[in-house]
PDB file of C-alpha atoms in Angstrom:
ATOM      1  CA  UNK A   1       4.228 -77.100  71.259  1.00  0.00           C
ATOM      2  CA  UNK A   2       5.688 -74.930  73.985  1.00  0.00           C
ATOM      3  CA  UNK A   3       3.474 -73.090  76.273  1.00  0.00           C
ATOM      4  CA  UNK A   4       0.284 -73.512  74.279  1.00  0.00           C
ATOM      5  CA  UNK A   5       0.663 -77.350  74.496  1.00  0.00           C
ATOM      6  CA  UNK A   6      -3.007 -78.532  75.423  1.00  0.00           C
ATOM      7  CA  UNK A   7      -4.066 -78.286  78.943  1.00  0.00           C
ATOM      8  CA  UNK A   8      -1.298 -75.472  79.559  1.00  0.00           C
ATOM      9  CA  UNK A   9      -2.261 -72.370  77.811  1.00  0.00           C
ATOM     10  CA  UNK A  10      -5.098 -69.490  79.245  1.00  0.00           C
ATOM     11  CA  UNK A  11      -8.481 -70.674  79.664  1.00  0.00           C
ATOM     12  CA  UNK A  12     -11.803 -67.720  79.574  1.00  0.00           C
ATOM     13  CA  UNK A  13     -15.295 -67.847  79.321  1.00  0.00           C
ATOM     14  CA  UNK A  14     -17.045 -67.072  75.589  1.00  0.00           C
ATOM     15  CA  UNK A  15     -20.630 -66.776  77.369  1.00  0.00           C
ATOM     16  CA  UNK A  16     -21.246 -69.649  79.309  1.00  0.00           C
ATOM     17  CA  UNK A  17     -18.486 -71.805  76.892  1.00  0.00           C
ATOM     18  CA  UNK A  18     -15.020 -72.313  78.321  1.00  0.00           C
ATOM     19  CA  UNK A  19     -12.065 -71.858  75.718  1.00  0.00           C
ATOM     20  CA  UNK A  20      -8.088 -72.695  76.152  1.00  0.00           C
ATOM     21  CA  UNK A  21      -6.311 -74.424  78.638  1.00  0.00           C
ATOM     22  CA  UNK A  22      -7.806 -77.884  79.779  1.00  0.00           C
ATOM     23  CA  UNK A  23     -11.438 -76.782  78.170  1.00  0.00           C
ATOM     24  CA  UNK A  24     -12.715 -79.254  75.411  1.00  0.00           C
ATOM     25  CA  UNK A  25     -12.483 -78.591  72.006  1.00  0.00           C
ATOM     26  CA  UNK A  26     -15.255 -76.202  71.071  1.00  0.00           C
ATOM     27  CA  UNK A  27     -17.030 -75.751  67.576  1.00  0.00           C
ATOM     28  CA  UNK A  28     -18.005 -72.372  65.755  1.00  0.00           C
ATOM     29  CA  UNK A  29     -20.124 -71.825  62.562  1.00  0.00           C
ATOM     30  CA  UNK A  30     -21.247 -68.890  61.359  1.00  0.00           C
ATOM     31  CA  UNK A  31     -24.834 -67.629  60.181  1.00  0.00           C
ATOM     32  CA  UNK A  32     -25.173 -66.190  56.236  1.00  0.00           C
ATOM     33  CA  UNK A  33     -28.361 -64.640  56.341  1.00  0.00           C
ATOM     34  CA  UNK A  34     -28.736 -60.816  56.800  1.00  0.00           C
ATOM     35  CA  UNK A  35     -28.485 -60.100  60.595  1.00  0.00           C
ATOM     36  CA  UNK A  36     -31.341 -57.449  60.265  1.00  0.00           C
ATOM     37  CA  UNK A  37     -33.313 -60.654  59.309  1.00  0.00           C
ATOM     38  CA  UNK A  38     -33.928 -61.669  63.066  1.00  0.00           C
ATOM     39  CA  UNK A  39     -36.133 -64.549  62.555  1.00  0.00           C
ATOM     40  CA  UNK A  40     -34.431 -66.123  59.177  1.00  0.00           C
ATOM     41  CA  UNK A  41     -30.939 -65.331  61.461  1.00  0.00           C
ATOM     42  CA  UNK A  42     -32.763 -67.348  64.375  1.00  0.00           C
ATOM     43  CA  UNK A  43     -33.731 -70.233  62.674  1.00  0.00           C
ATOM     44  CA  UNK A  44     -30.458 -70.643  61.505  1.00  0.00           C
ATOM     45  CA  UNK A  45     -28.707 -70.543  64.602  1.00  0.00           C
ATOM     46  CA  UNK A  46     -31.295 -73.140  65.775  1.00  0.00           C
ATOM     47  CA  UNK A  47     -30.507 -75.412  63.042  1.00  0.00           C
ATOM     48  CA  UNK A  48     -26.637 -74.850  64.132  1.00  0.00           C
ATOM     49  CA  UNK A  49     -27.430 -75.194  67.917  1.00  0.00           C
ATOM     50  CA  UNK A  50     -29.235 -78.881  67.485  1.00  0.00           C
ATOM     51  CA  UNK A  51     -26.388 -79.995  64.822  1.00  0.00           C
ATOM     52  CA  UNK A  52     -24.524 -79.331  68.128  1.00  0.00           C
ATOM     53  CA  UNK A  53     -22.387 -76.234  67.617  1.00  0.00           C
ATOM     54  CA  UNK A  54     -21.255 -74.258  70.560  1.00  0.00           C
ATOM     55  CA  UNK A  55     -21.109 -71.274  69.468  1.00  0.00           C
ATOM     56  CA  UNK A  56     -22.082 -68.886  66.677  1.00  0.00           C
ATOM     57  CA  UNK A  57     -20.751 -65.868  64.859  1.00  0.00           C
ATOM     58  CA  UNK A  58     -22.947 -63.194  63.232  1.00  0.00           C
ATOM     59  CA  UNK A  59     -21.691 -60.086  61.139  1.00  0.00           C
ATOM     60  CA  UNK A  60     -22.716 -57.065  62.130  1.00  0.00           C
ATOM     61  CA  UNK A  61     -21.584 -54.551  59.802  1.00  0.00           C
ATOM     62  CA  UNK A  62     -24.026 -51.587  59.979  1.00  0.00           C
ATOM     63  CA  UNK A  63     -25.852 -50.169  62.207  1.00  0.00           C
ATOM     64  CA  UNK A  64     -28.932 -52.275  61.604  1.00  0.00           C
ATOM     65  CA  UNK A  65     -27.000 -55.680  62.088  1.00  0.00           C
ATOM     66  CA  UNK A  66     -26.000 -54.425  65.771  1.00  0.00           C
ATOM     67  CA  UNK A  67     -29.350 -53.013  66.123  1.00  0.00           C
ATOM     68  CA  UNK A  68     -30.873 -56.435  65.442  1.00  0.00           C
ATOM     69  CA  UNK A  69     -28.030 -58.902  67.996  1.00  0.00           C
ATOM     70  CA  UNK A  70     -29.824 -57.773  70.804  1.00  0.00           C
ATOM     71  CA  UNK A  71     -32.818 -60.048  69.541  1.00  0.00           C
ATOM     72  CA  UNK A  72     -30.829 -62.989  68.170  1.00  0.00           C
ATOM     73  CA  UNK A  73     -28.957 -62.979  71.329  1.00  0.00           C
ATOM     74  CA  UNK A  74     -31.512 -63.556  73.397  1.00  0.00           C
ATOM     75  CA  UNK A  75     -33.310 -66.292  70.966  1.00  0.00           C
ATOM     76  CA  UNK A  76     -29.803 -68.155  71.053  1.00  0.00           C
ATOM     77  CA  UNK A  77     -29.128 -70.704  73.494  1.00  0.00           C
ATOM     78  CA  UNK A  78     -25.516 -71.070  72.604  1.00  0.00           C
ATOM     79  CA  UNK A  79     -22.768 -67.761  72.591  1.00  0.00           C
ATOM     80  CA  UNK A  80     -22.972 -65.193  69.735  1.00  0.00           C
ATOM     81  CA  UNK A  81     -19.618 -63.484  68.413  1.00  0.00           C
ATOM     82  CA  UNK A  82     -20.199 -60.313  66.820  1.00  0.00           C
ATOM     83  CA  UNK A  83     -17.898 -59.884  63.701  1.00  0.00           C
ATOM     84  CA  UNK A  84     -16.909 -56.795  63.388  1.00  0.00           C
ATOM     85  CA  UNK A  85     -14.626 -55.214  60.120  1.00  0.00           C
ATOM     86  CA  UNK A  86     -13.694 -51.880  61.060  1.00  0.00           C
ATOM     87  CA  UNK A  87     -15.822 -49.445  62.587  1.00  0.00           C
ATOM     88  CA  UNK A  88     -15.103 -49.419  66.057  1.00  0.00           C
ATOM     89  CA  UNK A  89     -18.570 -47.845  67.054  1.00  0.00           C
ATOM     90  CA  UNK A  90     -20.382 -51.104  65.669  1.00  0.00           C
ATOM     91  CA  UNK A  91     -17.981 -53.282  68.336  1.00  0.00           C
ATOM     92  CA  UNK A  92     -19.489 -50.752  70.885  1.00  0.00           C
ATOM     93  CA  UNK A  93     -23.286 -51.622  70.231  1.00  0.00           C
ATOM     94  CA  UNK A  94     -22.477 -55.239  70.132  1.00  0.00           C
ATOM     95  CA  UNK A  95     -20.848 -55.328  73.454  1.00  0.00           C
ATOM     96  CA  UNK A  96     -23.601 -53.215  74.555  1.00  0.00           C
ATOM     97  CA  UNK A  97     -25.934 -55.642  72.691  1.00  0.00           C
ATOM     98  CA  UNK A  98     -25.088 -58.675  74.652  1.00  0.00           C
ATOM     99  CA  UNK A  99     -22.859 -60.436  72.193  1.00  0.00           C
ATOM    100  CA  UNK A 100     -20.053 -62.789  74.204  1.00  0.00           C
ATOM    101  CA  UNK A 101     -17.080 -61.925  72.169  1.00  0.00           C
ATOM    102  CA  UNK A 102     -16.369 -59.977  69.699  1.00  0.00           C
ATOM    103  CA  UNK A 103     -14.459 -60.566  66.752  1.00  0.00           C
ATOM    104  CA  UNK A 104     -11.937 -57.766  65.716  1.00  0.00           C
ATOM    105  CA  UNK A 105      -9.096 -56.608  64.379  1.00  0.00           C
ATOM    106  CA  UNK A 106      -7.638 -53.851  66.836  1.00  0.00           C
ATOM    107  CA  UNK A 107      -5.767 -52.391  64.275  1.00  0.00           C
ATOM    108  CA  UNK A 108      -7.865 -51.557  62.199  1.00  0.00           C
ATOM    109  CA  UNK A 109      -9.778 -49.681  64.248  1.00  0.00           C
ATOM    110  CA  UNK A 110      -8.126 -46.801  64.466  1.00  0.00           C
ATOM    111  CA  UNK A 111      -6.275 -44.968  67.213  1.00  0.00           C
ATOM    112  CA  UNK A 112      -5.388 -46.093  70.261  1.00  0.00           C
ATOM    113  CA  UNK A 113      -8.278 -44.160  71.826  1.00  0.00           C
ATOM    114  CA  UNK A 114     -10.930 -46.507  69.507  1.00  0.00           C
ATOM    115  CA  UNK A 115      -8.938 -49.308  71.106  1.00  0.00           C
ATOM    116  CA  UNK A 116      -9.063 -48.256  74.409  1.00  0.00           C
ATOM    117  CA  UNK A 117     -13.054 -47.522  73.882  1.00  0.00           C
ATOM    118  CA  UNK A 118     -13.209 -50.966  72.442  1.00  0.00           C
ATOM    119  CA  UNK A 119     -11.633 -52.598  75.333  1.00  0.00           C
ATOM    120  CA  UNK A 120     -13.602 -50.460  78.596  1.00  0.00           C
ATOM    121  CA  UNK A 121     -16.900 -51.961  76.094  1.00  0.00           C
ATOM    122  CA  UNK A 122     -15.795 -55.678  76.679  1.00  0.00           C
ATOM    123  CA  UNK A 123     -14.847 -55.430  79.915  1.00  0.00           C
ATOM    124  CA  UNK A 124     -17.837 -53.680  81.155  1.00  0.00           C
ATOM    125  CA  UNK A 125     -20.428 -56.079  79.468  1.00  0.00           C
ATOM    126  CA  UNK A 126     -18.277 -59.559  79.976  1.00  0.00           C
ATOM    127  CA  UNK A 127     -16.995 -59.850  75.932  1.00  0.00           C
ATOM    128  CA  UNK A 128     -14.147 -61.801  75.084  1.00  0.00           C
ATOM    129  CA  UNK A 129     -12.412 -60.637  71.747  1.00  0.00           C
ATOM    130  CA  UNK A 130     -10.918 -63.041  68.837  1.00  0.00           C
ATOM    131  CA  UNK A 131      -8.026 -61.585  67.047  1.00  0.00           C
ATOM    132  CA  UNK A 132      -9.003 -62.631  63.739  1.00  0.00           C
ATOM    133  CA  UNK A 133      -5.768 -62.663  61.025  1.00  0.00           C
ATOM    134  CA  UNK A 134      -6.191 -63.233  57.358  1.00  0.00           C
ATOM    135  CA  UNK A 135      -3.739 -64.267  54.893  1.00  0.00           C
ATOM    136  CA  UNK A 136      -6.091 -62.343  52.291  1.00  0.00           C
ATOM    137  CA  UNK A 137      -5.923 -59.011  54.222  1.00  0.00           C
ATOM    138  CA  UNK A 138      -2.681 -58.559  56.025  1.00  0.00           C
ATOM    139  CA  UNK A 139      -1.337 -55.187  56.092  1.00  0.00           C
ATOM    140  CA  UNK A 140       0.255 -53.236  53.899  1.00  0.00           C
ATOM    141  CA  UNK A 141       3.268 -52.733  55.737  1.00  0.00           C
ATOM    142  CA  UNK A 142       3.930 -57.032  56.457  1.00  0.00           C
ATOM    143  CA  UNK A 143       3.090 -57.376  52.566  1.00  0.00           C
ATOM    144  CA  UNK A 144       5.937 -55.053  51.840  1.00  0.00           C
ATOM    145  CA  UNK A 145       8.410 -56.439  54.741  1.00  0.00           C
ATOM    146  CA  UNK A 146       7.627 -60.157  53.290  1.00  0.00           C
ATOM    147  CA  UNK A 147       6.544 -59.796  49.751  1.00  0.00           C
ATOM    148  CA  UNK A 148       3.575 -61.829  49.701  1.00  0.00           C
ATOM    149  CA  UNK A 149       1.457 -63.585  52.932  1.00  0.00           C
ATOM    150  CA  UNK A 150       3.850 -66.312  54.509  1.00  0.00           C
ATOM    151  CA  UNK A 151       3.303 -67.558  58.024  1.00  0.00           C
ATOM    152  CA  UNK A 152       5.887 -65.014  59.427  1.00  0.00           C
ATOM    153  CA  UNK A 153       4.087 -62.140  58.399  1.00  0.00           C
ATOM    154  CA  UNK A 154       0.996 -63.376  59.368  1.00  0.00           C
ATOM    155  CA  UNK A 155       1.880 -64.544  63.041  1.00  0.00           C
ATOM    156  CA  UNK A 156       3.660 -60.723  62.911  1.00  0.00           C
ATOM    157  CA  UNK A 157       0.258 -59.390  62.198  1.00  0.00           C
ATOM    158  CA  UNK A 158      -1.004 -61.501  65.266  1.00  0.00           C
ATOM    159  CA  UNK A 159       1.230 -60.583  68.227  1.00  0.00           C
ATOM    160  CA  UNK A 160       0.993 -56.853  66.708  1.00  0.00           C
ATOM    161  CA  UNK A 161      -3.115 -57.135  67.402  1.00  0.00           C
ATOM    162  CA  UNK A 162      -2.238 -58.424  70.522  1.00  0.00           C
ATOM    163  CA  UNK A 163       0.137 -55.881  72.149  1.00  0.00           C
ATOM    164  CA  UNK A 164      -2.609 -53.486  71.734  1.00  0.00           C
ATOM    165  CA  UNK A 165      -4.837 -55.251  73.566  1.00  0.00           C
ATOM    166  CA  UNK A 166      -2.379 -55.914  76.184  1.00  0.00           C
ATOM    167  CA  UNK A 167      -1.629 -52.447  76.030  1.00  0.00           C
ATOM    168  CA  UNK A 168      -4.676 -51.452  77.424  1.00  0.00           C
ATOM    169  CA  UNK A 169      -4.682 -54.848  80.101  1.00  0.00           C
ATOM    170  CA  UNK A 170      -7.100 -56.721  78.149  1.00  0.00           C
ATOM    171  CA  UNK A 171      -6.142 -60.136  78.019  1.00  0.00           C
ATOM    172  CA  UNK A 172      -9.194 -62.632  77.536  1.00  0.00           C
ATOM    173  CA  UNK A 173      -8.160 -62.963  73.486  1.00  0.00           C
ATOM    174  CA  UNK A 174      -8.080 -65.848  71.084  1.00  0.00           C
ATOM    175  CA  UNK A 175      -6.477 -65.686  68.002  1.00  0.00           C
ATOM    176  CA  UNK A 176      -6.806 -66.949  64.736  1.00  0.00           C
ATOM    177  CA  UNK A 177      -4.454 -66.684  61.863  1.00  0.00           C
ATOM    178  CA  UNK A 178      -6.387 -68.319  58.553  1.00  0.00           C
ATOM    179  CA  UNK A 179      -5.621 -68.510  55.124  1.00  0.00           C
ATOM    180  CA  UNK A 180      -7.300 -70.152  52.135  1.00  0.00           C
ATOM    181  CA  UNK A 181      -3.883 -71.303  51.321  1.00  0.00           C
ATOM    182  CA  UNK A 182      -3.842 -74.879  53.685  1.00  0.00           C
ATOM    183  CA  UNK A 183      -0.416 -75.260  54.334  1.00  0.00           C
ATOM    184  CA  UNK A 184       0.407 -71.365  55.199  1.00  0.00           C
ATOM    185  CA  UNK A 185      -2.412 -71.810  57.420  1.00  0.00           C
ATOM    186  CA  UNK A 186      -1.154 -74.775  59.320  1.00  0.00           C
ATOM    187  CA  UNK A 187       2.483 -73.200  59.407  1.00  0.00           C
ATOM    188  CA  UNK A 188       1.121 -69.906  60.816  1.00  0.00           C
ATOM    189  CA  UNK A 189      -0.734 -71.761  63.940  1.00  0.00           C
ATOM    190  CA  UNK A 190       1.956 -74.207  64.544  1.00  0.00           C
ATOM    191  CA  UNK A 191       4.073 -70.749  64.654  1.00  0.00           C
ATOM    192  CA  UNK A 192       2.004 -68.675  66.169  1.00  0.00           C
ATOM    193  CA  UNK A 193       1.434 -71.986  69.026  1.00  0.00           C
ATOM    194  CA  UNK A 194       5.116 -71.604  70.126  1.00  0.00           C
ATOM    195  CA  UNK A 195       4.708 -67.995  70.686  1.00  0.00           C
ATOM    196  CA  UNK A 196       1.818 -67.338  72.513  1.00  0.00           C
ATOM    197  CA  UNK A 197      -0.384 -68.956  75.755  1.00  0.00           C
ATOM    198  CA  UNK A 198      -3.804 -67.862  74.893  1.00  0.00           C
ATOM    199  CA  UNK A 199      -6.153 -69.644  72.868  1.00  0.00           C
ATOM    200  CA  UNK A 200      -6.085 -70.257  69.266  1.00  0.00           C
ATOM    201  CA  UNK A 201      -9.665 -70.088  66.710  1.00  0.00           C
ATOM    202  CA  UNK A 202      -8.741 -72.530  64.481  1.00  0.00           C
ATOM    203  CA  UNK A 203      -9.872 -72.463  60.855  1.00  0.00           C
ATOM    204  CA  UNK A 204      -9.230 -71.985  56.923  1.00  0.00           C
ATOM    205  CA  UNK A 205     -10.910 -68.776  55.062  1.00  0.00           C
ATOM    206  CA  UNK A 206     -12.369 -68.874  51.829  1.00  0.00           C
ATOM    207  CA  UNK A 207     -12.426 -73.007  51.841  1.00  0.00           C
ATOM    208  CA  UNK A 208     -14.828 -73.186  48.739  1.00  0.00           C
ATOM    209  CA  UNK A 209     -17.912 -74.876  48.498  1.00  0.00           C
ATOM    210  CA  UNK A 210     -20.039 -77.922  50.148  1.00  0.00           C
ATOM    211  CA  UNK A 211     -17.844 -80.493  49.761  1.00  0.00           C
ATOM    212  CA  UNK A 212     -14.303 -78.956  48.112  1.00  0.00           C
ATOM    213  CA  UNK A 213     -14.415 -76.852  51.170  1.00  0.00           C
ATOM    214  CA  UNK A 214     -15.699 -79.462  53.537  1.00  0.00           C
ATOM    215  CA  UNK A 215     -12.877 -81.706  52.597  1.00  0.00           C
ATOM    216  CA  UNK A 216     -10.201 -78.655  52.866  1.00  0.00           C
ATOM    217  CA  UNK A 217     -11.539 -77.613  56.494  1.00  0.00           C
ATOM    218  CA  UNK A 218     -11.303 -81.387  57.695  1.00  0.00           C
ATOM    219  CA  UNK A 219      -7.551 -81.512  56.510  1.00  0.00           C
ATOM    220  CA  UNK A 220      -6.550 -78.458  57.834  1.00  0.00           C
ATOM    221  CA  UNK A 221      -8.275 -78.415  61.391  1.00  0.00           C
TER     222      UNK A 221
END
């Protein structure tokens, strides 16, 4: 697998979790309550945290989901990611909020100024970020290039998000390029694995339910 072979590739610190290089094998889940819901959010990620996950993702899309992560991140044990969709400003207040990483598209943020705002954010409170690529929202410009999501396009969208970071000297990333589609999924991260050192977030979107997508998840992790 080239320079991401196991044991090889960049290791950083999500919270107090190592990722990459030699670092074991970590697991993520995500909440679905509403974040401004601190205490149905934190009983979640307590049910999570003693089913043994290491770390957790919450989406903070408004103002009152960032408002809310300082709470849950202090009533977590284990590291919170703050997903974030576009608006740069709500990747601001979750760095500032105490979330470990956050999880971003640069972008779609905007200019390079948002990124660069972005960035100085994670740096100065400790956040790592997760590139995160989807088959089911690639840009524009790769769906007319390719025609349709294929694991080319989607490992294009990838190492564009992550010049910009590297642009502006960030480089504790991890990357994910998911799509609900299982074997475009695999192709993209055994693609995307040759090309890159950091870590990779492994993972299909959109799985389907309990057990179609439990069984779909399995197979493609």
């Amino acid at each position: 697998r080239g320079s991401s072979a196991r044991g090889r590739g960049r290791q950083f610190m999500v919270g107090n979790v190592p990722v990459g290089g030699d670092a074991p094998v970590t697991v993520q889940t995500m909440t679905n309550t509403p974040t401004p819901d601190i205490r149905a959010t934190l009983d979640q990620i307590r049910r999570c945290e003693e089913a043994g996950v290491d770390i957790i993702r919450v989406s903070c899309p408004d103002t009152d989901s960032t408002a809310a992560l300082k709470q849950i991140v202090r009533g977590s044990r284990v590291p919170i990611v703050a997903d974030i969709h576009f608006h740069y400003k709500r990747a601001l207040e979750a760095a500032d909020a105490g979330a470990a990483c956050l999880r971003i598209n640069p972008g779609n943020i905007g200019s390079s100024q948002r990124v660069a705002e972005v960035v100085r954010a994670a740096k100065a409170n400790g956040c790592s970020i997760r590139i995160g690529v989807n088959g089911g929202s690639l840009e524009k410009d790769l769906l007319e290039k390719y025609g349709e999501p294929c694991p080319d396009a989607l490992v294009e969208s990838a190492l564009d998000h992550i010049k910009l970071l590297q642009d502006h000297d960030f480089h504790e990333y991890k990357v994910a390029v998911k799509a609900s589609d299982l074997f475009l999924a695999v192709a993209a991260y055994q693609q995307l694995a040759e090309a890159v050192d950091c870590p990779l977030h492994l993972g299909i979107t959109e799985a389907g339910g309990f057990v179609g997508g439990t069984v779909k998840s399995a197979i493609g992790i």
